[in-house]
């Protein structure tokens, strides 16, 4: 195993008769330190797991309970009602001198049993409290008496100083909705996009499904919900991700961007050193569960299960389905540069390498003049190939180059030192930003190891980015990590005046280990085919990113509207103007209010939204009428969003019913139709979760422009957006160049116009629109899509989060 090479340097020296073995003191010391580190990790994990298991109680509460029982016993009171005497009698008789010891042991056993019962009661009580979702359904800014009471009780039962996984045993399980309600909501969602004939046919299929198959399939789902942690999440991971045979590139992975307008240092190796060190600091906090669980309203915990596989994780290809391989620890990263692969150790005997030492290692790789071996440069294109093909090739690769393959798949994560610059340029800010997004999403097709949980991309001018594999978790998890990384890398670690990492290099560090591949001839053709497919897929993706700076979250709040619902409704208007028709719209929201919850779909194309769009396109409608319809559309979207978050969505339930029908070999025309639907507009907000890490008011340029993903349909769009501070919104749009129906830049223009038109419905929006339109089309384009709008200020970060 490649990981073992630096752990122990075991050099046996045999005598002439080959009968004795001499061990040098440094070797013994390294063996001792290696074992010590291992035991420390195990003890730390055991202790953290114990603390998590007894939360919201603490070990001190057991001591308090035991002391109270002992005091009562001393006062000749028996709080156990005779149980301690029975426990004492059941203990072995060690003689009269140990009579007091038997009493203490009996008290300790009774205290432990009572303590465990109390902890179980707390878990059950907290689980029941967390099953209440009435707070979600209340109007913004209003809180009923039941919700206030609920909050007070949650505060009492939640304990203090929670760790990352402290609430896992108290989270409720995701409920299985009523199948009748789900079908009704589904029919309501497709009514705006179907003709009368098509809708009548779909409704007939739905009624037939409810009459013949629904009750049986629902019974199996109910059974699973009682037995499994989550009735849908494991099937979602397996059938949507791991059984997919398509390329991961563009189809599955997503990207996250660096700060948009500033670069903390132009030194590529220094930026890589600080970023890798910050990521490993996050992993250290993750292992020790020092990361606080995410709390809605500062009180309602979200599931933290997805955090477990951020690091040391690889998606291994299989012929029929992939599997996720997760290691408990890894002490190196895999690095790609100019067609060569390296193994870079991240720890020394004294612990994690300093940022300056990591910079030194990355600089050694950048300065290494050795060429790549034949076909090595394009080897990673196999990870962008269809999964069946990659699985078959990997079998040969594993036998011929097992050590090199293990060094990559067993790494903490993948690092790509790109030879080209990226980011916003002053010469052509719009085109350079689009190219930056494209480089993160697809790259060249062979310079990312798409199987890794995430790849850190460091460009030659010091820009950063992240490419994330989707199966192991959703974007809020990697976004949380990325926010910590950018804030730590820039504000805590920092750089010296010459742009290098702070500290001194370590000349004693060994050179990074070059990985060599013994590639058989039969793999060469597979690499060429994979590269051709990756280049075709990469060349077909059209990315467009633009910052919208006319208004942001603060203006929407002054309108007393939900910012997400505001944008979603405006997107319906923009898409209708782009395509001239309505379509099914996919918006992802989280279901992490429940144990092991992942995502649910909000079907944003509602009848209310369509009525608003039609009114906006009708010149006879007044602004007051359009505004009234807009508020109805926003309210409807909010209701759908809250229902999805509380486990009452449509799509995950229908998906699980479809899987049951397939397992039972039971054909359902209704579920087949649902399964075959095309999402021509896939959307997602990227929320900023850790705003305390960044000072947007004083450092407005230290903001990330979020991230994006590929379109879900060959003739559709992928749209994500992030509120950067209170006064700007950044949009990411993707589409296929091969489609004659879509154009990312065209949709971007429609989004800008739609936002301004919606804002114009409000009094303040009217002034805003007149000011923007009065400045001329050229100035409007300049302010929405170019660098000079944001170039004032110092140099540094912020960040992304949710698909």
Tab-separated table of C-alpha atoms in Angstrom, residues 402-676:
chain	number	residue	atom	x	y	z
A	402	UNK	CA	-1.864	-1.052	-8.237
A	403	UNK	CA	0.431	1.152	-6.163
A	404	UNK	CA	-0.117	4.280	-8.271
A	405	UNK	CA	-3.879	3.702	-8.428
A	406	UNK	CA	-4.034	3.160	-4.668
A	407	UNK	CA	-2.082	6.380	-4.083
A	408	UNK	CA	-4.806	8.333	-5.890
A	409	UNK	CA	-7.887	6.492	-4.648
A	410	UNK	CA	-6.515	6.401	-1.092
A	411	UNK	CA	-5.660	10.114	-1.011
A	412	UNK	CA	-7.417	12.621	1.219
A	413	UNK	CA	-8.421	14.455	-1.969
A	414	UNK	CA	-7.117	15.288	-5.440
A	415	UNK	CA	-5.145	18.425	-6.333
A	416	UNK	CA	-4.746	19.672	-9.895
A	417	UNK	CA	-2.026	22.265	-10.493
A	418	UNK	CA	-3.308	23.820	-13.696
A	419	UNK	CA	-0.839	25.276	-16.176
A	420	UNK	CA	-3.245	27.996	-17.337
A	421	UNK	CA	-4.606	31.094	-15.568
A	422	UNK	CA	-8.275	31.516	-14.751
A	423	UNK	CA	-10.686	33.999	-13.216
A	424	UNK	CA	-11.977	37.414	-14.164
A	425	UNK	CA	-9.676	39.426	-16.436
A	426	UNK	CA	-9.899	43.150	-17.080
A	427	UNK	CA	-9.489	42.689	-20.819
A	428	UNK	CA	-12.641	40.610	-21.258
A	429	UNK	CA	-14.350	40.081	-17.886
A	430	UNK	CA	-17.509	38.392	-19.188
A	431	UNK	CA	-15.757	35.846	-21.419
A	432	UNK	CA	-13.052	35.118	-18.839
A	433	UNK	CA	-15.640	34.441	-16.143
A	434	UNK	CA	-17.456	32.017	-18.444
A	435	UNK	CA	-14.181	30.272	-19.235
A	436	UNK	CA	-13.417	30.048	-15.505
A	437	UNK	CA	-16.716	28.251	-14.871
A	438	UNK	CA	-16.115	25.910	-17.803
A	439	UNK	CA	-12.622	25.062	-16.553
A	440	UNK	CA	-14.000	24.116	-13.151
A	441	UNK	CA	-16.936	22.092	-14.465
A	442	UNK	CA	-15.156	20.156	-17.223
A	443	UNK	CA	-11.531	21.236	-17.532
A	444	UNK	CA	-9.776	19.549	-20.422
A	445	UNK	CA	-11.417	16.239	-19.635
A	446	UNK	CA	-8.188	14.609	-18.450
A	447	UNK	CA	-6.868	16.885	-15.694
A	448	UNK	CA	-9.358	15.966	-12.952
A	449	UNK	CA	-9.829	12.645	-11.164
A	450	UNK	CA	-13.620	12.800	-11.227
A	451	UNK	CA	-13.994	9.766	-8.936
A	452	UNK	CA	-12.564	11.577	-5.907
A	453	UNK	CA	-15.012	13.184	-3.486
A	454	UNK	CA	-13.583	16.523	-4.569
A	455	UNK	CA	-10.681	17.921	-6.556
A	456	UNK	CA	-8.960	21.166	-5.628
A	457	UNK	CA	-7.961	23.082	-8.760
A	458	UNK	CA	-5.184	25.679	-8.413
A	459	UNK	CA	-4.592	27.758	-11.538
A	460	UNK	CA	-1.254	29.241	-12.560
A	461	UNK	CA	-2.266	32.769	-11.477
A	462	UNK	CA	-3.261	31.659	-7.968
A	463	UNK	CA	-7.004	31.260	-8.534
A	464	UNK	CA	-8.763	28.360	-6.817
A	465	UNK	CA	-11.770	26.224	-7.538
A	466	UNK	CA	-13.435	23.009	-6.523
A	467	UNK	CA	-14.878	20.175	-8.608
A	468	UNK	CA	-17.121	17.940	-6.475
A	469	UNK	CA	-18.435	14.426	-7.086
A	470	UNK	CA	-22.118	14.359	-6.166
A	471	UNK	CA	-22.995	10.877	-4.910
A	472	UNK	CA	-21.518	11.065	-1.407
A	473	UNK	CA	-23.262	14.290	-0.319
A	474	UNK	CA	-25.038	17.434	-1.482
A	475	UNK	CA	-23.661	20.910	-2.016
A	476	UNK	CA	-24.361	22.441	1.430
A	477	UNK	CA	-21.838	20.013	2.940
A	478	UNK	CA	-18.981	20.751	0.565
A	479	UNK	CA	-20.005	24.418	0.591
A	480	UNK	CA	-19.605	24.530	4.378
A	481	UNK	CA	-16.090	23.119	3.965
A	482	UNK	CA	-15.273	25.533	1.141
A	483	UNK	CA	-16.355	28.543	3.177
A	484	UNK	CA	-14.108	27.464	6.039
A	485	UNK	CA	-11.228	26.877	3.630
A	486	UNK	CA	-11.402	30.288	1.970
A	487	UNK	CA	-11.819	32.158	5.249
A	488	UNK	CA	-9.020	30.239	7.011
A	489	UNK	CA	-6.653	30.354	4.047
A	490	UNK	CA	-6.954	34.092	3.635
A	491	UNK	CA	-7.835	35.612	6.994
A	492	UNK	CA	-6.081	33.296	9.461
A	493	UNK	CA	-3.127	31.717	7.638
A	494	UNK	CA	-2.407	34.677	5.362
A	495	UNK	CA	0.586	35.384	3.168
A	496	UNK	CA	3.853	37.248	3.512
A	497	UNK	CA	4.525	40.452	1.623
A	498	UNK	CA	6.179	38.551	-1.243
A	499	UNK	CA	3.122	36.337	-1.695
A	500	UNK	CA	4.483	33.177	-0.096
A	501	UNK	CA	3.009	31.244	2.808
A	502	UNK	CA	4.161	32.413	6.208
A	503	UNK	CA	6.904	30.473	7.933
A	504	UNK	CA	10.058	28.761	6.715
A	505	UNK	CA	10.515	25.853	4.309
A	506	UNK	CA	11.664	22.472	5.591
A	507	UNK	CA	14.731	21.240	3.638
A	508	UNK	CA	14.574	17.836	5.351
A	509	UNK	CA	11.314	16.897	3.650
A	510	UNK	CA	11.677	14.145	1.034
A	511	UNK	CA	10.791	14.936	-2.559
A	512	UNK	CA	7.174	14.324	-3.613
A	513	UNK	CA	6.812	10.767	-4.848
A	514	UNK	CA	6.306	10.516	-8.600
A	515	UNK	CA	3.726	7.877	-9.507
A	516	UNK	CA	4.577	5.618	-12.427
A	517	UNK	CA	2.076	3.657	-14.450
A	518	UNK	CA	2.754	0.397	-16.242
A	519	UNK	CA	0.042	0.769	-18.842
A	520	UNK	CA	-0.604	-2.291	-21.024
A	521	UNK	CA	-1.219	-1.749	-24.725
A	522	UNK	CA	-4.905	-2.640	-24.501
A	523	UNK	CA	-5.463	0.340	-22.171
A	524	UNK	CA	-4.007	2.813	-24.694
A	525	UNK	CA	-7.024	2.532	-26.998
A	526	UNK	CA	-9.407	2.934	-24.037
A	527	UNK	CA	-7.623	6.109	-22.964
A	528	UNK	CA	-7.880	7.523	-26.494
A	529	UNK	CA	-11.602	6.724	-26.678
A	530	UNK	CA	-12.219	8.188	-23.228
A	531	UNK	CA	-10.301	11.340	-24.124
A	532	UNK	CA	-12.273	11.789	-27.336
A	533	UNK	CA	-15.565	11.427	-25.455
A	534	UNK	CA	-14.458	13.793	-22.684
A	535	UNK	CA	-13.391	16.461	-25.159
A	536	UNK	CA	-16.675	16.147	-27.016
A	537	UNK	CA	-18.668	16.472	-23.806
A	538	UNK	CA	-16.519	19.358	-22.575
A	539	UNK	CA	-16.755	21.191	-25.884
A	540	UNK	CA	-20.539	20.866	-25.921
A	541	UNK	CA	-21.157	22.591	-22.585
A	542	UNK	CA	-21.939	26.299	-22.623
A	543	UNK	CA	-21.344	28.163	-19.346
A	544	UNK	CA	-22.346	31.717	-18.552
A	545	UNK	CA	-21.756	33.485	-15.240
A	546	UNK	CA	-22.784	37.039	-14.490
A	547	UNK	CA	-23.086	39.179	-11.356
A	548	UNK	CA	-26.354	41.115	-11.114
A	549	UNK	CA	-25.600	44.214	-9.051
A	550	UNK	CA	-28.734	46.392	-9.419
A	551	UNK	CA	-30.257	45.009	-6.233
A	552	UNK	CA	-29.988	42.032	-3.931
A	553	UNK	CA	-31.408	40.480	-0.812
A	554	UNK	CA	-31.896	43.781	1.056
A	555	UNK	CA	-34.272	45.147	-1.613
A	556	UNK	CA	-36.257	41.895	-1.643
A	557	UNK	CA	-36.535	41.994	2.143
A	558	UNK	CA	-37.880	45.542	1.967
A	559	UNK	CA	-40.558	44.166	-0.342
A	560	UNK	CA	-41.422	41.696	2.473
A	561	UNK	CA	-40.877	38.707	0.220
A	562	UNK	CA	-38.870	35.499	0.342
A	563	UNK	CA	-35.658	36.066	-1.600
A	564	UNK	CA	-35.615	32.532	-3.015
A	565	UNK	CA	-39.272	32.675	-4.083
A	566	UNK	CA	-38.653	36.089	-5.647
A	567	UNK	CA	-35.871	34.706	-7.840
A	568	UNK	CA	-37.735	31.505	-8.717
A	569	UNK	CA	-40.771	33.433	-9.917
A	570	UNK	CA	-38.578	35.793	-11.946
A	571	UNK	CA	-36.872	32.769	-13.506
A	572	UNK	CA	-40.252	31.575	-14.766
A	573	UNK	CA	-40.728	34.902	-16.516
A	574	UNK	CA	-37.209	34.783	-17.988
A	575	UNK	CA	-37.544	31.213	-19.228
A	576	UNK	CA	-40.942	31.916	-20.827
A	577	UNK	CA	-39.455	34.863	-22.712
A	578	UNK	CA	-36.551	32.662	-23.791
A	579	UNK	CA	-38.538	29.604	-24.955
A	580	UNK	CA	-42.066	30.920	-25.377
A	581	UNK	CA	-43.540	28.155	-23.245
A	582	UNK	CA	-43.644	26.811	-19.704
A	583	UNK	CA	-41.758	23.720	-18.599
A	584	UNK	CA	-41.290	21.506	-15.553
A	585	UNK	CA	-38.878	23.257	-13.216
A	586	UNK	CA	-36.647	21.475	-10.724
A	587	UNK	CA	-35.515	23.345	-7.644
A	588	UNK	CA	-33.519	21.418	-5.060
A	589	UNK	CA	-34.178	21.889	-1.364
A	590	UNK	CA	-32.890	19.941	1.614
A	591	UNK	CA	-34.699	17.381	3.773
A	592	UNK	CA	-32.021	17.312	6.463
A	593	UNK	CA	-34.625	18.036	9.119
A	594	UNK	CA	-34.828	14.220	9.130
A	595	UNK	CA	-32.272	11.532	9.847
A	596	UNK	CA	-30.109	10.903	6.767
A	597	UNK	CA	-32.265	13.248	4.700
A	598	UNK	CA	-30.828	14.579	1.451
A	599	UNK	CA	-32.915	16.587	-1.012
A	600	UNK	CA	-36.421	17.064	-2.338
A	601	UNK	CA	-37.729	18.768	-5.473
A	602	UNK	CA	-39.736	21.965	-5.421
A	603	UNK	CA	-41.761	22.127	-8.640
A	604	UNK	CA	-41.498	25.879	-9.174
A	605	UNK	CA	-43.579	26.104	-12.343
A	606	UNK	CA	-46.943	26.541	-10.638
A	607	UNK	CA	-50.297	27.706	-11.944
A	608	UNK	CA	-49.863	30.912	-9.922
A	609	UNK	CA	-46.437	31.571	-11.467
A	610	UNK	CA	-47.803	30.981	-14.966
A	611	UNK	CA	-50.683	33.400	-14.328
A	612	UNK	CA	-48.174	36.038	-13.268
A	613	UNK	CA	-46.005	35.470	-16.356
A	614	UNK	CA	-49.011	35.715	-18.676
A	615	UNK	CA	-50.057	38.949	-16.985
A	616	UNK	CA	-46.574	40.434	-17.427
A	617	UNK	CA	-46.724	39.648	-21.137
A	618	UNK	CA	-50.225	41.122	-21.440
A	619	UNK	CA	-49.948	44.864	-22.109
A	620	UNK	CA	-53.502	45.422	-20.905
A	621	UNK	CA	-52.642	44.292	-17.362
A	622	UNK	CA	-51.708	47.025	-14.900
A	623	UNK	CA	-48.728	46.942	-12.566
A	624	UNK	CA	-51.075	46.544	-9.611
A	625	UNK	CA	-52.655	43.453	-11.163
A	626	UNK	CA	-49.258	41.958	-11.987
A	627	UNK	CA	-48.016	42.700	-8.485
A	628	UNK	CA	-50.998	40.943	-6.917
A	629	UNK	CA	-50.397	37.878	-9.099
A	630	UNK	CA	-46.694	37.994	-8.281
A	631	UNK	CA	-47.392	37.859	-4.552
A	632	UNK	CA	-49.712	34.902	-5.075
A	633	UNK	CA	-46.958	33.102	-7.005
A	634	UNK	CA	-44.408	33.823	-4.267
A	635	UNK	CA	-46.794	32.583	-1.573
A	636	UNK	CA	-47.446	29.383	-3.529
A	637	UNK	CA	-43.734	28.760	-3.969
A	638	UNK	CA	-43.163	29.269	-0.260
A	639	UNK	CA	-45.868	26.748	0.562
A	640	UNK	CA	-44.291	24.177	-1.781
A	641	UNK	CA	-40.836	24.829	-0.339
A	642	UNK	CA	-41.990	24.346	3.242
A	643	UNK	CA	-43.917	21.196	2.340
A	644	UNK	CA	-40.829	19.733	0.657
A	645	UNK	CA	-38.606	20.537	3.645
A	646	UNK	CA	-41.084	18.913	6.032
A	647	UNK	CA	-41.158	15.635	4.084
A	648	UNK	CA	-44.387	16.304	2.181
A	649	UNK	CA	-42.865	16.733	-1.252
A	650	UNK	CA	-43.836	14.902	-4.417
A	651	UNK	CA	-40.821	13.573	-6.265
A	652	UNK	CA	-38.915	11.527	-3.674
A	653	UNK	CA	-42.117	9.703	-2.720
A	654	UNK	CA	-42.924	8.929	-6.363
A	655	UNK	CA	-39.299	7.880	-6.920
A	656	UNK	CA	-39.429	5.428	-3.998
A	657	UNK	CA	-42.779	4.048	-5.219
A	658	UNK	CA	-41.231	3.533	-8.652
A	659	UNK	CA	-38.266	1.630	-7.172
A	660	UNK	CA	-40.623	-0.658	-5.239
A	661	UNK	CA	-42.624	-1.327	-8.416
A	662	UNK	CA	-39.430	-2.265	-10.261
A	663	UNK	CA	-38.284	-4.569	-7.455
A	664	UNK	CA	-41.694	-6.256	-7.519
A	665	UNK	CA	-41.678	-6.421	-11.365
A	666	UNK	CA	-44.974	-4.568	-11.240
A	667	UNK	CA	-45.580	-2.338	-14.241
A	668	UNK	CA	-47.242	1.020	-13.599
A	669	UNK	CA	-47.847	3.265	-16.646
A	670	UNK	CA	-48.333	6.225	-14.313
A	671	UNK	CA	-44.992	5.766	-12.517
A	672	UNK	CA	-43.255	5.055	-15.837
A	673	UNK	CA	-44.473	8.406	-17.129
A	674	UNK	CA	-43.356	10.212	-13.989
A	675	UNK	CA	-39.949	8.559	-14.231
A	676	UNK	CA	-39.519	9.642	-17.871
